[in-house]
Tab-separated table of C-alpha atoms and ligand atoms in Angstrom:
chain	number	residue	atom	x	y	z
K	262	MET	CA	108.273	83.008	33.941
K	263	GLU	CA	106.237	81.576	31.107
K	264	TYR	CA	104.591	83.735	28.432
K	265	ARG	CA	101.494	83.113	26.315
K	266	LYS	CA	100.007	84.898	23.304
K	267	LEU	CA	96.840	86.829	24.110
K	268	GLY	CA	94.100	85.908	21.628
K	269	ASN	CA	94.921	87.113	18.108
K	270	SER	CA	96.827	90.133	19.402
K	271	ASP	CA	100.601	90.596	19.213
K	272	LEU	CA	100.886	90.625	23.023
K	273	GLU	CA	102.893	87.774	24.631
K	274	VAL	CA	101.947	88.089	28.287
K	275	SER	CA	103.319	86.488	31.430
K	276	VAL	CA	101.082	83.690	32.747
K	277	VAL	CA	100.897	85.535	36.036
K	278	GLY	CA	99.985	89.190	35.695
K	279	PHE	CA	99.992	91.990	38.264
K	280	GLY	CA	96.513	92.921	39.525
K	281	ALA	CA	96.535	96.557	40.637
K	282	TRP	CA	93.115	96.778	42.252
K	283	GLY	CA	94.347	96.379	45.838
K	284	ILE	CA	97.109	98.970	45.592
K	285	GLY	CA	94.480	101.534	44.568
K	286	GLY	CA	93.266	101.373	48.173
K	287	ALA	CA	90.015	103.001	49.319
K	288	PRO	CA	87.123	102.660	48.975
K	289	PHE	CA	87.566	98.979	48.118
K	290	TRP	CA	90.727	97.874	49.903
K	291	LYS	CA	93.156	99.050	52.534
K	292	ASN	CA	96.549	99.201	50.848
K	293	GLU	CA	99.994	99.354	52.501
K	294	GLY	CA	101.026	102.807	51.255
K	295	ASP	CA	102.632	104.040	48.038
K	296	GLU	CA	106.134	102.742	48.810
K	297	ALA	CA	104.902	99.162	49.364
K	298	SER	CA	102.750	99.399	46.240
K	299	LYS	CA	105.590	100.679	44.060
K	300	SER	CA	108.025	98.106	45.389
K	301	ALA	CA	105.465	95.372	44.609
K	302	ILE	CA	105.223	96.633	41.014
K	303	ALA	CA	109.026	96.799	40.674
K	304	LYS	CA	109.475	93.326	42.173
K	305	ALA	CA	106.951	91.855	39.742
K	306	ALA	CA	108.674	93.448	36.745
K	307	ASP	CA	112.095	92.286	38.024
K	308	LEU	CA	110.773	88.717	38.271
K	309	GLY	CA	109.482	88.666	34.690
K	310	VAL	CA	105.887	89.886	34.957
K	311	ASN	CA	105.183	91.929	31.835
K	312	PHE	CA	101.424	92.344	32.181
K	313	PHE	CA	99.926	94.904	34.573
K	314	ASP	CA	96.168	95.260	34.924
K	315	THR	CA	94.480	98.304	36.373
K	316	ALA	CA	91.258	100.314	35.947
K	317	PRO	CA	90.193	103.942	36.403
K	318	VAL	CA	87.799	102.983	39.194
K	319	TYR	CA	90.528	101.305	41.302
K	320	GLY	CA	91.177	103.917	43.986
K	321	PHE	CA	89.333	106.392	41.696
K	322	GLY	CA	92.392	106.943	39.504
K	323	ARG	CA	95.114	106.216	42.074
K	324	SER	CA	95.879	102.699	40.838
K	325	GLU	CA	96.426	103.940	37.268
K	326	GLU	CA	98.639	106.764	38.570
K	327	LEU	CA	100.781	104.354	40.597
K	328	ILE	CA	101.171	101.985	37.641
K	329	GLY	CA	102.155	104.943	35.440
K	330	GLU	CA	104.690	106.283	37.938
K	331	ALA	CA	106.244	102.916	38.777
K	332	LEU	CA	106.519	101.620	35.210
K	333	LYS	CA	107.576	104.831	33.450
K	334	SER	CA	111.238	103.807	33.227
K	335	ARG	CA	110.349	100.323	31.901
K	336	ARG	CA	107.465	101.308	29.645
K	337	ASP	CA	108.897	99.616	26.542
K	338	LYS	CA	109.269	96.263	28.355
K	339	VAL	CA	105.782	95.886	29.839
K	340	PHE	CA	102.149	95.720	28.730
K	341	ILE	CA	99.647	97.925	30.513
K	342	ALA	CA	95.990	96.939	30.528
K	343	THR	CA	93.243	99.186	31.794
K	344	LYS	CA	89.498	99.451	31.451
K	345	CYS	CA	86.520	101.673	30.679
K	346	GLY	CA	82.814	101.652	31.364
K	347	LEU	CA	82.591	102.362	35.112
K	348	ARG	CA	82.143	106.040	35.956
K	349	TRP	CA	81.746	107.715	39.317
K	350	LYS	CA	80.089	110.946	40.334
K	351	LYS	CA	81.320	110.842	43.917
K	352	GLU	CA	84.272	108.912	45.289
K	353	ARG	CA	82.279	106.285	47.130
K	354	LEU	CA	81.244	102.677	46.470
K	355	GLY	CA	77.548	103.340	45.881
K	356	ALA	CA	78.180	106.092	43.307
K	357	ILE	CA	79.645	103.985	40.477
K	358	ASP	CA	77.616	103.664	37.245
K	359	LYS	CA	78.063	101.498	34.177
K	360	ASP	CA	78.486	103.544	31.014
K	361	CYS	CA	79.782	101.977	27.795
K	362	SER	CA	78.510	104.735	25.519
K	363	LYS	CA	80.769	106.060	22.796
K	364	LYS	CA	80.883	109.531	24.341
K	365	SER	CA	82.003	108.161	27.691
K	366	ILE	CA	84.656	105.812	26.261
K	367	LEU	CA	86.177	108.601	24.150
K	368	GLU	CA	86.493	110.712	27.305
K	369	GLU	CA	87.753	107.902	29.499
K	370	VAL	CA	90.584	106.769	27.261
K	371	ASP	CA	92.238	110.190	27.358
K	372	LEU	CA	91.933	110.371	31.150
K	373	SER	CA	93.565	106.931	31.480
K	374	LEU	CA	96.406	107.768	29.070
K	375	LYS	CA	97.175	110.830	31.183
K	376	ARG	CA	97.094	109.025	34.531
K	377	LEU	CA	99.207	106.185	33.099
K	378	GLN	CA	101.729	108.664	31.605
K	379	THR	CA	101.734	106.795	28.316
K	380	ASP	CA	100.841	107.315	24.636
K	381	VAL	CA	99.185	103.946	24.177
K	382	ILE	CA	97.290	101.410	26.278
K	383	ASP	CA	98.285	97.847	25.344
K	384	LEU	CA	94.953	96.246	26.244
K	385	TYR	CA	91.769	98.286	26.724
K	386	GLN	CA	88.893	96.371	28.310
K	387	VAL	CA	85.228	97.139	28.899
K	388	HIS	CA	84.971	96.595	32.664
K	389	TRP	CA	81.321	95.443	32.911
K	390	PRO	CA	78.619	95.133	30.259
K	391	ASP	CA	76.189	98.041	30.265
K	392	ASN	CA	72.654	96.951	29.348
K	393	LYS	CA	71.691	100.462	28.234
K	394	THR	CA	74.248	100.597	25.399
K	395	GLN	CA	74.226	98.439	22.266
K	396	ALA	CA	77.363	96.382	21.537
K	397	GLU	CA	77.615	98.154	18.186
K	398	GLU	CA	78.091	101.569	19.816
K	399	THR	CA	80.661	100.317	22.333
K	400	MET	CA	82.618	98.485	19.623
K	401	GLU	CA	82.517	101.549	17.352
K	402	ALA	CA	84.164	103.614	20.099
K	403	LEU	CA	86.791	100.951	20.815
K	404	LEU	CA	87.657	100.450	17.151
K	405	GLU	CA	87.917	104.211	16.652
K	406	ILE	CA	90.431	104.697	19.460
K	407	GLN	CA	92.335	101.627	18.247
K	408	GLN	CA	92.550	103.120	14.765
K	409	LYS	CA	93.792	106.386	16.260
K	410	GLY	CA	96.613	104.433	17.974
K	411	LYS	CA	95.446	105.100	21.546
K	412	VAL	CA	94.948	101.401	22.314
K	413	ARG	CA	96.513	98.251	20.867
K	414	ALA	CA	94.274	95.296	21.733
K	415	ILE	CA	90.618	95.319	22.767
K	416	GLY	CA	89.104	93.168	25.511
K	417	VAL	CA	85.997	92.792	27.642
K	418	SER	CA	85.457	91.805	31.251
K	419	ASN	CA	82.532	90.119	33.013
K	420	TYR	CA	80.842	89.411	29.636
K	421	SER	CA	78.873	86.237	28.915
K	422	ALA	CA	79.445	84.168	25.762
K	423	ALA	CA	76.325	85.744	24.219
K	424	GLN	CA	77.517	89.275	25.008
K	425	MET	CA	80.911	88.522	23.445
K	426	GLY	CA	79.120	87.080	20.406
K	427	ASP	CA	77.312	90.423	20.006
K	428	CYS	CA	80.634	92.300	20.055
K	429	LEU	CA	82.260	89.976	17.521
K	430	LYS	CA	79.638	90.960	14.929
K	431	PHE	CA	81.294	94.390	14.805
K	432	GLY	CA	85.019	93.694	15.272
K	433	ARG	CA	87.707	91.634	16.996
K	434	ILE	CA	88.109	91.242	20.726
K	435	ASP	CA	91.281	89.608	21.982
K	436	SER	CA	90.488	88.877	25.591
K	437	LEU	CA	87.926	88.263	28.272
K	438	GLN	CA	88.640	89.038	31.910
K	439	PRO	CA	86.297	86.917	34.054
K	440	GLU	CA	86.414	85.899	37.704
K	441	TYR	CA	87.961	82.438	37.899
K	442	SER	CA	89.434	80.443	40.750
K	443	LEU	CA	89.116	77.111	42.532
K	444	LEU	CA	86.125	78.682	44.299
K	445	GLN	CA	84.496	80.379	41.301
K	446	ARG	CA	84.135	78.244	38.180
K	447	LYS	CA	80.967	79.375	36.478
K	448	ILE	CA	82.802	80.262	33.220
K	449	GLU	CA	83.684	76.623	32.576
K	450	LYS	CA	80.404	75.560	30.979
K	451	GLU	CA	79.806	78.101	28.188
K	452	THR	CA	82.342	80.892	28.388
K	453	VAL	CA	85.585	78.919	28.192
K	454	PRO	CA	84.420	76.868	25.153
K	455	PHE	CA	83.320	80.110	23.444
K	456	CYS	CA	86.718	81.690	24.087
K	457	LEU	CA	88.583	78.625	22.821
K	458	GLU	CA	86.480	78.547	19.667
K	459	ASN	CA	86.931	82.255	18.951
K	460	ASN	CA	90.551	82.596	20.116
K	461	VAL	CA	89.644	85.032	22.867
K	462	GLY	CA	92.374	84.893	25.541
K	463	ILE	CA	91.190	84.416	29.129
K	464	ILE	CA	92.701	86.629	31.813
K	465	ALA	CA	91.423	85.269	35.140
K	466	TYR	CA	90.721	87.744	37.907
K	467	SER	CA	90.671	87.022	41.645
K	468	PRO	CA	92.556	83.694	41.357
K	469	LEU	CA	92.828	83.710	45.164
K	470	ALA	CA	89.119	84.562	45.562
K	471	SER	CA	90.341	87.971	46.759
K	472	GLY	CA	92.510	86.451	49.481
K	473	VAL	CA	90.304	83.588	50.740
K	474	LEU	CA	92.415	80.942	48.981
K	475	THR	CA	95.573	82.074	50.786
K	476	GLY	CA	94.257	80.152	53.814
K	477	LYS	CA	94.758	83.092	56.163
K	478	TYR	CA	91.083	83.509	57.062
K	479	ASP	CA	88.725	81.347	59.106
K	480	LYS	CA	84.974	80.956	59.259
K	481	ASN	CA	84.680	83.671	61.909
K	482	THR	CA	86.326	86.334	59.734
K	483	HIS	CA	84.274	89.492	59.218
K	484	PHE	CA	85.642	91.633	56.414
K	485	LYS	CA	85.546	95.367	57.020
K	486	ASP	CA	86.331	96.273	53.371
K	487	TRP	CA	84.198	95.703	50.219
K	488	ARG	CA	84.254	91.948	50.830
K	489	GLY	CA	81.921	92.342	53.809
K	490	LYS	CA	79.271	94.129	51.727
K	491	GLY	CA	78.012	91.223	49.586
K	492	ILE	CA	78.671	92.996	46.252
K	493	LEU	CA	80.811	90.329	44.555
K	494	GLY	CA	82.000	86.870	45.531
K	495	GLU	CA	81.127	84.911	48.665
K	496	PHE	CA	82.647	86.452	51.766
K	497	ILE	CA	79.685	86.278	54.132
K	498	GLY	CA	77.164	83.728	55.357
K	499	GLU	CA	76.937	79.992	54.733
K	500	ALA	CA	78.662	80.101	51.350
K	501	PHE	CA	81.724	81.629	53.009
K	502	VAL	CA	81.755	78.950	55.716
K	503	ARG	CA	81.561	76.231	53.009
K	504	ASN	CA	84.440	77.860	51.129
K	505	ILE	CA	86.591	78.039	54.250
K	506	ALA	CA	86.004	74.301	54.845
K	507	LYS	CA	87.424	73.582	51.366
K	508	VAL	CA	90.351	75.929	51.909
K	509	ASP	CA	91.156	74.109	55.172
K	510	ARG	CA	91.570	70.912	53.126
K	511	LEU	CA	93.815	72.793	50.677
K	512	LYS	CA	95.933	73.878	53.647
K	513	GLU	CA	96.581	70.256	54.557
K	514	ILE	CA	97.660	69.516	50.963
K	515	SER	CA	99.856	72.600	50.943
K	516	ARG	CA	101.884	71.217	53.862
K	517	THR	CA	102.726	67.963	52.047
K	518	GLU	CA	103.401	69.682	48.696
K	519	GLY	CA	105.762	72.237	50.214
K	520	LYS	CA	103.832	75.020	48.447
K	521	SER	CA	101.659	77.717	49.969
K	522	CYS	CA	97.873	77.711	49.464
K	523	ALA	CA	98.229	80.855	47.329
K	524	GLN	CA	100.754	79.082	45.094
K	525	LEU	CA	98.526	76.009	44.709
K	526	ALA	CA	95.536	78.209	43.853
K	527	VAL	CA	97.311	80.331	41.218
K	528	ASN	CA	99.037	77.250	39.803
K	529	TRP	CA	95.638	75.559	39.350
K	530	VAL	CA	94.223	78.530	37.428
K	531	ILE	CA	97.074	78.770	34.936
K	532	ARG	CA	96.848	75.037	34.187
K	533	GLN	CA	93.196	75.239	33.055
K	534	PRO	CA	92.151	75.084	29.357
K	535	GLY	CA	91.960	78.410	27.530
K	536	LEU	CA	93.750	80.341	30.251
K	537	THR	CA	96.270	82.918	29.120
K	538	CYS	CA	97.012	84.597	32.429
K	539	ALA	CA	96.022	84.777	36.102
K	540	LEU	CA	95.927	88.275	37.537
K	541	SER	CA	97.400	88.053	40.982
K	542	GLY	CA	96.284	90.866	43.271
K	543	VAL	CA	99.112	91.898	45.581
K	544	LYS	CA	99.868	94.616	48.127
K	545	ASN	CA	103.619	94.220	48.702
K	546	ALA	CA	106.814	92.711	47.293
K	547	ASP	CA	106.698	89.635	49.557
K	548	GLN	CA	103.283	88.621	48.228
K	549	VAL	CA	104.615	89.114	44.679
K	550	ALA	CA	107.640	86.880	45.310
K	551	GLU	CA	105.506	84.150	46.873
K	552	ASN	CA	102.791	84.158	44.216
K	553	LEU	CA	105.208	84.118	41.294
K	554	GLU	CA	106.493	80.764	42.514
K	555	SER	CA	103.249	79.330	41.135
K	556	VAL	CA	104.615	78.746	37.661
K	557	GLY	CA	106.171	75.671	36.035
K	558	TRP	CA	105.102	72.676	38.150
K	559	GLU	CA	102.113	70.518	38.933
K	560	PRO	CA	101.260	69.326	42.449
K	561	GLU	CA	101.476	65.598	43.125
K	562	ARG	CA	98.044	65.741	44.757
K	563	SER	CA	96.410	67.705	41.931
K	564	ASN	CA	93.577	65.134	41.627
K	565	GLU	CA	92.670	65.682	45.264
K	566	ILE	CA	92.591	69.450	44.734
K	567	ASP	CA	90.248	68.935	41.770
K	568	GLU	CA	87.990	66.717	43.886
K	569	ILE	CA	87.784	69.129	46.826
K	570	PHE	CA	86.786	72.039	44.626
K	571	ALA	CA	84.749	70.100	42.039
K	572	VAL	CA	81.453	71.352	43.422
K	573	ALA	CA	82.249	75.029	43.178
K	574	SER	CA	80.055	78.041	43.639
K	575	ALA	CA	77.610	78.757	40.843
P	81	NAP	N1	87.485	92.918	35.868
P	81	NAP	C1	86.981	92.884	37.072
P	81	NAP	O1	85.775	93.125	37.290
P	81	NAP	C2	87.894	92.566	38.214
P	81	NAP	C3	87.372	92.271	39.485
P	81	NAP	C4	88.272	91.925	40.488
P	81	NAP	C5	89.630	91.893	40.214
P	81	NAP	N2	90.109	92.214	38.984
P	81	NAP	C6	91.554	92.197	38.658
P	81	NAP	O2	92.135	90.992	39.141
P	81	NAP	C7	93.176	91.315	40.081
P	81	NAP	C8	93.240	90.266	41.144
P	81	NAP	O3	92.015	90.174	41.820
P	81	NAP	P1	91.946	90.340	43.407
P	81	NAP	O4	92.680	91.566	43.792
P	81	NAP	O5	90.529	90.126	43.782
P	81	NAP	O6	92.787	89.139	43.821
P	81	NAP	P2	93.356	87.823	44.330
P	81	NAP	O7	94.638	87.611	43.648
P	81	NAP	O8	92.299	86.796	44.285
P	81	NAP	O9	93.583	88.220	45.894
P	81	NAP	C9	94.377	89.327	46.188
P	81	NAP	C10	94.473	89.640	47.665
P	81	NAP	O10	94.912	88.509	48.404
P	81	NAP	C11	95.915	88.901	49.361
P	81	NAP	N3	97.154	88.191	48.981
P	81	NAP	C12	97.712	88.061	47.740
P	81	NAP	N4	98.815	87.283	47.790
P	81	NAP	C13	98.962	86.912	49.062
P	81	NAP	C14	99.915	86.108	49.726
P	81	NAP	N5	100.904	85.526	49.090
P	81	NAP	N6	99.774	85.936	51.072
P	81	NAP	C15	98.748	86.500	51.744
P	81	NAP	N7	97.821	87.287	51.169
P	81	NAP	C16	97.924	87.490	49.837
P	81	NAP	C17	96.068	90.414	49.253
P	81	NAP	O11	95.164	91.059	50.155
P	81	NAP	P3	95.550	91.390	51.671
P	81	NAP	O12	97.022	91.604	51.756
P	81	NAP	O13	94.723	92.585	52.010
P	81	NAP	O14	95.066	90.189	52.432
P	81	NAP	C18	95.566	90.686	47.851
P	81	NAP	O15	95.049	91.982	47.699
P	81	NAP	C19	92.791	92.723	40.572
P	81	NAP	O16	93.890	93.383	41.158
P	81	NAP	C20	92.321	93.340	39.288
P	81	NAP	O17	93.428	93.709	38.489
P	81	NAP	C21	89.252	92.527	37.989
């Protein structure tokens, strides 16, 4: 495993992190049960992953609980990242609201600490910007809980360069968590240069485009989970068909490289400028073992991969 410093923080994180969205299960994903989830977490830690990313909204608390239970005995050896700013009134997809107010963040951090069975969260990230709340108020809440020792580093997710600029007027942020993969490259133009200039570490989410880059789907796939609902990403319609055509070309390259499509896709992400870590979403220990073989090499046909995916989704 390779480790990189996250922004200006004192966290040295593995270049592949554990993404705990999928193991949270419903209403987003179908997981493989608690045993498979816990063995995936243990396998990742055994293989050198020291960075685990979760969020309250993943499985409406269940993902945080699983991370807490599975990492309790190794707490001093791993970094736990979670998030704030998405609240739910009912446990269903349509009932999630953005709320980055101070009152809400002060409540949320204590709920997360409890579910994670820990005294401190290593990286606390605002999940999505909330247009109703000023950056000043959100930053005030984050800096207050940092001063109280409840969180170590502060990050944001799904923020634009301008939104990060607003936050930096009030205090330091160490990381941005954006979507980034061969199929989703919209951060390259403004966001990556901003992060490089301001030493904000980039933690890429969905490096496999939530499974599409594994090569296991075809153009006739109809997703029954959140991916079929058109909320995020391109899993339906013509854009999906175009993506599958590119992934089919990656499959051909994967055969000559002796690497899986998933490995080529994660490997590409961690070789990009400004990238600190790719968060690999996994459901079981076999996926963990496969995806962690993405580190420490460069494919011979890397130019061809760049060409295939050069015209990526906006
Ligand atoms: N901040 C945000 O707004 C945000 C948004 C999305 C994600 N994230 C974070 O980023 C993490 C990763 O994103 P993601 O879950 O969308 O992930 P991803 O890594 O792009 O794809 C993960 C999915 O691909 C499948 N998969 C993974 N490895 C595989 C392998 N070797 N072979 C076959 N299938 C494999 C699994 O689903 P199946 O087994 O069901 O096929 C897995 O759930 C999340 O867990 C979360 O921590 C953050």
